[in-house]
Tab-separated table of C-alpha atoms in Angstrom:
chain	number	residue	atom	x	y	z
A	1	ASP	CA	217.472	121.406	-66.954
A	2	THR	CA	218.329	119.414	-63.855
A	3	ALA	CA	221.662	120.979	-61.986
A	4	VAL	CA	223.025	118.482	-60.030
A	5	SER	CA	221.956	115.148	-61.145
A	6	GLN	CA	223.090	111.660	-59.594
A	7	THR	CA	223.275	107.866	-60.880
A	8	PRO	CA	221.750	105.396	-59.912
A	9	LYS	CA	218.832	106.732	-57.891
A	10	TYR	CA	218.870	103.234	-56.078
A	11	LEU	CA	221.398	100.847	-55.883
A	12	VAL	CA	221.161	97.308	-53.905
A	13	THR	CA	224.022	95.107	-54.088
A	14	GLN	CA	225.936	92.457	-51.882
A	15	MET	CA	228.135	92.842	-49.165
A	16	GLY	CA	231.577	92.801	-50.074
A	17	ASN	CA	230.859	94.186	-53.886
A	18	ASP	CA	232.440	96.927	-55.288
A	19	LYS	CA	230.189	100.133	-56.794
A	20	SER	CA	230.126	103.422	-57.994
A	21	ILE	CA	227.924	106.474	-57.571
A	22	LYS	CA	228.328	109.241	-60.464
A	23	CYS	CA	227.630	112.731	-60.267
A	24	GLU	CA	227.454	115.815	-62.453
A	25	GLN	CA	226.529	119.671	-62.257
A	26	ASN	CA	225.889	121.939	-65.161
A	27	LEU	CA	226.426	125.091	-62.655
A	28	GLY	CA	229.513	125.788	-63.748
A	29	HIS	CA	230.242	125.475	-60.190
A	30	ASP	CA	234.092	124.834	-58.835
A	31	THR	CA	233.467	122.981	-55.741
A	32	MET	CA	231.877	119.738	-55.491
A	33	TYR	CA	230.877	117.471	-52.329
A	34	TRP	CA	229.854	114.062	-51.390
A	35	TYR	CA	227.821	113.704	-47.848
A	36	LYS	CA	226.418	110.659	-46.270
A	37	GLN	CA	222.941	110.514	-44.814
A	38	ASP	CA	222.612	107.479	-42.548
A	39	SER	CA	219.146	105.906	-41.111
A	40	LYS	CA	218.713	108.536	-38.160
A	41	LYS	CA	218.949	111.350	-40.723
A	42	PHE	CA	222.380	112.142	-39.526
A	43	LEU	CA	224.302	113.903	-42.219
A	44	LYS	CA	228.092	114.460	-42.443
A	45	ILE	CA	230.485	115.536	-45.368
A	46	MET	CA	232.830	112.924	-46.644
A	47	PHE	CA	234.515	114.954	-48.868
A	48	SER	CA	235.134	118.172	-51.049
A	49	TYR	CA	236.709	118.861	-54.279
A	50	ASN	CA	237.444	122.250	-55.507
A	51	ASN	CA	238.637	122.169	-59.589
A	52	LYS	CA	239.283	118.425	-59.503
A	53	GLU	CA	241.349	118.743	-56.305
A	54	LEU	CA	240.936	117.060	-53.112
A	55	ILE	CA	239.748	120.104	-50.229
A	56	ILE	CA	238.189	117.736	-47.528
A	57	ASN	CA	238.366	114.313	-46.886
A	58	GLU	CA	236.789	113.470	-43.317
A	59	THR	CA	237.235	110.729	-41.499
A	60	VAL	CA	235.889	108.220	-43.916
A	61	PRO	CA	237.117	104.491	-44.640
A	62	ASN	CA	239.659	104.061	-47.289
A	63	ARG	CA	237.177	101.930	-49.357
A	64	PHE	CA	235.834	105.043	-50.576
A	65	SER	CA	237.433	106.902	-53.191
A	66	PRO	CA	236.121	110.097	-54.647
A	67	LYS	CA	237.142	110.518	-58.491
A	68	SER	CA	236.867	113.771	-60.273
A	69	PRO	CA	237.751	113.551	-64.025
A	70	ASP	CA	236.538	117.508	-64.227
A	71	LYS	CA	235.172	120.086	-62.246
A	72	ALA	CA	231.863	119.649	-63.209
A	73	HIS	CA	231.704	115.333	-62.412
A	74	LEU	CA	232.977	113.739	-58.941
A	75	ASN	CA	232.412	109.854	-58.653
A	76	LEU	CA	232.110	108.230	-55.613
A	77	HIS	CA	233.802	104.291	-55.742
A	78	ILE	CA	233.064	102.140	-53.180
A	79	ASN	CA	235.129	98.729	-52.516
A	80	SER	CA	234.297	95.970	-50.406
A	81	LEU	CA	230.844	97.082	-49.339
A	82	GLU	CA	229.749	96.511	-45.444
A	83	LEU	CA	226.330	96.553	-44.390
A	84	GLY	CA	227.291	99.807	-42.445
A	85	ASP	CA	227.637	101.568	-45.756
A	86	SER	CA	223.911	101.272	-46.822
A	87	ALA	CA	222.602	105.010	-46.478
A	88	VAL	CA	221.616	107.965	-48.878
A	89	TYR	CA	224.690	109.514	-50.480
A	90	PHE	CA	224.052	113.457	-51.931
A	91	CYS	CA	226.359	114.952	-54.130
A	92	ALA	CA	226.564	118.888	-53.862
A	93	SER	CA	228.109	121.439	-56.116
A	94	SER	CA	228.831	125.273	-54.725
A	95	GLN	CA	230.563	128.260	-56.507
A	96	LYS	CA	233.060	128.926	-54.019
A	97	GLY	CA	235.306	126.670	-52.008
A	98	GLY	CA	235.775	126.084	-48.054
A	99	LEU	CA	231.937	125.625	-47.667
A	100	ARG	CA	231.519	129.213	-48.045
A	101	ASP	CA	227.935	129.609	-50.021
A	102	GLU	CA	225.334	127.950	-51.184
A	103	GLN	CA	225.330	124.384	-51.952
A	104	PHE	CA	223.192	123.019	-54.360
A	105	PHE	CA	222.410	119.210	-53.876
A	106	GLY	CA	221.497	116.256	-56.141
A	107	PRO	CA	218.512	113.982	-55.645
A	108	GLY	CA	220.593	111.372	-53.501
A	109	THR	CA	221.087	107.906	-53.934
A	110	ARG	CA	220.012	105.329	-51.840
A	111	LEU	CA	222.233	102.589	-51.418
A	112	THR	CA	221.166	99.106	-49.380
A	113	VAL	CA	223.724	96.730	-48.801
A	114	LEU	CA	222.596	93.207	-48.329
B	1	GLY	CA	235.285	118.772	-32.582
B	2	ILE	CA	232.433	121.281	-32.559
B	3	GLN	CA	228.799	120.562	-31.100
B	4	VAL	CA	226.065	121.386	-32.757
B	5	GLU	CA	222.662	121.048	-31.025
B	6	GLN	CA	219.280	122.230	-32.490
B	7	SER	CA	215.570	122.683	-31.046
B	8	PRO	CA	213.060	121.256	-30.944
B	9	PRO	CA	213.735	118.124	-32.154
B	10	ASP	CA	210.059	117.676	-33.429
B	11	LEU	CA	207.568	120.252	-34.059
B	12	ILE	CA	203.631	120.194	-35.233
B	13	LEU	CA	201.813	123.137	-36.336
B	14	GLN	CA	198.820	123.850	-37.869
B	15	GLU	CA	198.488	125.430	-41.329
B	16	GLY	CA	199.090	129.199	-40.863
B	17	ALA	CA	201.229	129.305	-37.428
B	18	ASN	CA	204.485	130.636	-36.928
B	19	SER	CA	207.715	128.951	-35.904
B	20	THR	CA	211.111	129.510	-34.010
B	21	LEU	CA	213.775	126.650	-34.788
B	22	ARG	CA	217.201	126.872	-32.808
B	23	CYS	CA	220.662	125.734	-33.331
B	24	ASN	CA	223.256	126.207	-30.864
B	25	PHE	CA	226.946	125.758	-31.434
B	26	SER	CA	229.803	124.999	-28.922
B	27	ASP	CA	232.978	126.836	-30.738
B	28	SER	CA	233.439	129.480	-33.299
B	29	VAL	CA	232.479	129.746	-36.608
B	30	ASN	CA	232.862	131.313	-39.758
B	31	ASN	CA	229.897	129.754	-41.551
B	32	LEU	CA	226.661	128.453	-40.906
B	33	GLN	CA	223.965	127.624	-43.429
B	34	TRP	CA	220.296	126.135	-42.878
B	35	PHE	CA	219.151	123.634	-45.024
B	36	HIS	CA	215.426	122.079	-45.270
B	37	GLN	CA	215.131	117.914	-46.088
B	38	ASN	CA	211.395	117.666	-47.624
B	39	PRO	CA	209.545	114.715	-47.229
B	40	TRP	CA	210.827	112.945	-50.496
B	41	GLY	CA	214.507	113.866	-49.146
B	42	GLN	CA	215.321	116.069	-51.234
B	43	LEU	CA	217.879	119.087	-49.808
B	44	ILE	CA	217.616	122.402	-50.345
B	45	ASN	CA	220.102	124.903	-48.836
B	46	LEU	CA	218.054	127.671	-47.485
B	47	PHE	CA	220.520	130.426	-46.209
B	48	TYR	CA	224.172	130.818	-46.141
B	49	ILE	CA	224.343	133.141	-42.564
B	50	PRO	CA	227.443	133.173	-40.753
B	51	SER	CA	226.258	136.127	-39.158
B	52	GLY	CA	223.252	138.984	-39.006
B	53	THR	CA	219.782	138.653	-40.852
B	54	LYS	CA	218.535	137.529	-43.716
B	55	GLN	CA	214.898	137.177	-45.204
B	56	ASN	CA	213.392	135.307	-48.025
B	57	GLY	CA	209.949	135.318	-48.442
B	58	ARG	CA	208.497	133.639	-45.353
B	59	LEU	CA	211.514	132.635	-43.747
B	60	SER	CA	214.095	134.630	-42.314
B	61	ALA	CA	217.455	133.542	-40.159
B	62	THR	CA	219.464	135.411	-37.745
B	63	THR	CA	222.749	134.453	-36.519
B	64	VAL	CA	224.887	135.768	-33.535
B	65	ALA	CA	227.894	134.371	-33.765
B	66	THR	CA	229.268	136.003	-30.517
B	67	GLU	CA	226.603	133.771	-28.631
B	68	ARG	CA	226.783	131.121	-30.613
B	69	TYR	CA	223.398	130.536	-31.628
B	70	SER	CA	221.057	130.908	-34.769
B	71	LEU	CA	217.413	130.896	-35.510
B	72	LEU	CA	215.572	130.056	-38.368
B	73	TYR	CA	211.804	131.967	-38.470
B	74	ILE	CA	209.136	130.518	-40.477
B	75	SER	CA	205.744	132.543	-40.809
B	76	SER	CA	202.449	131.606	-42.197
B	77	SER	CA	203.391	127.786	-42.024
B	78	GLN	CA	202.466	126.076	-45.083
B	79	THR	CA	202.020	122.195	-45.177
B	80	THR	CA	204.862	122.392	-47.808
B	81	ASP	CA	206.968	123.726	-44.935
B	82	SER	CA	207.227	120.082	-43.670
B	83	GLY	CA	210.089	117.928	-43.609
B	84	VAL	CA	213.596	118.240	-41.347
B	85	TYR	CA	215.683	121.408	-40.830
B	86	PHE	CA	219.377	121.088	-40.573
B	87	CYS	CA	221.732	123.694	-39.482
B	88	ALA	CA	225.740	123.157	-40.434
B	89	VAL	CA	228.660	124.973	-39.451
B	90	THR	CA	231.851	125.599	-40.214
B	91	ASN	CA	234.730	125.856	-37.834
B	92	TYR	CA	237.615	127.790	-39.768
B	93	GLY	CA	237.477	125.255	-42.260
B	94	GLN	CA	238.365	122.304	-39.690
B	95	ASN	CA	235.065	120.675	-39.752
B	96	PHE	CA	231.571	120.964	-41.632
B	97	VAL	CA	228.963	119.848	-38.774
B	98	PHE	CA	225.755	119.252	-39.239
B	99	GLY	CA	223.135	119.463	-36.258
B	100	PRO	CA	220.832	116.773	-35.843
B	101	GLY	CA	217.609	118.232	-37.428
B	102	THR	CA	214.290	119.447	-36.538
B	103	ARG	CA	211.388	117.627	-38.061
B	104	LEU	CA	208.374	119.868	-38.717
B	105	SER	CA	205.044	118.469	-39.161
B	106	VAL	CA	202.589	121.140	-40.732
B	107	LEU	CA	199.160	119.912	-40.727
B	108	PRO	CA	196.224	121.345	-42.945
């Protein structure tokens, strides 16, 4: 059983398009996260949700909008995609919030904007 | 904001060797984690270690919060240990910042 899954694994799209990445966890965790890893492997947290409530919202363009329909799902919608959005996006989950415990990561979604 | 440095940036080892990776941070933290990203991109959480010492098999970690550093020890390294090791810190809920990583290559 996959603990944290993301779809799609690869996403290639044109500049200006709108796209979504889906994330689901079957661990029963309360908190979910989105991270971005750029081409230089630099990792940065984007969002954190605890029980469907936004907890952390780092400095991210408002073209990025997370949506959590329930605590097992945290989707990432990106409007008006730009070249600089090309990156690998990781979803993660943890039992507690506040980045206080072990996080389990999804396999990542490699987004390429042409 | 808080700054996180990791050293060395790159490390090449022969299988069986031991190594120490270091993470320095510029301010007080209440959370520190070590992650391993394997060559296929998968991220694995190794340790949640805001202070003290923990061990898990061939890996162990020590954080000295008062001196603002953490160490990750890898003993009897194996080729499967290759990848990038990141530390990340939380500054009392204000920031969650990753270091730039240490790229480890273990040669057979």
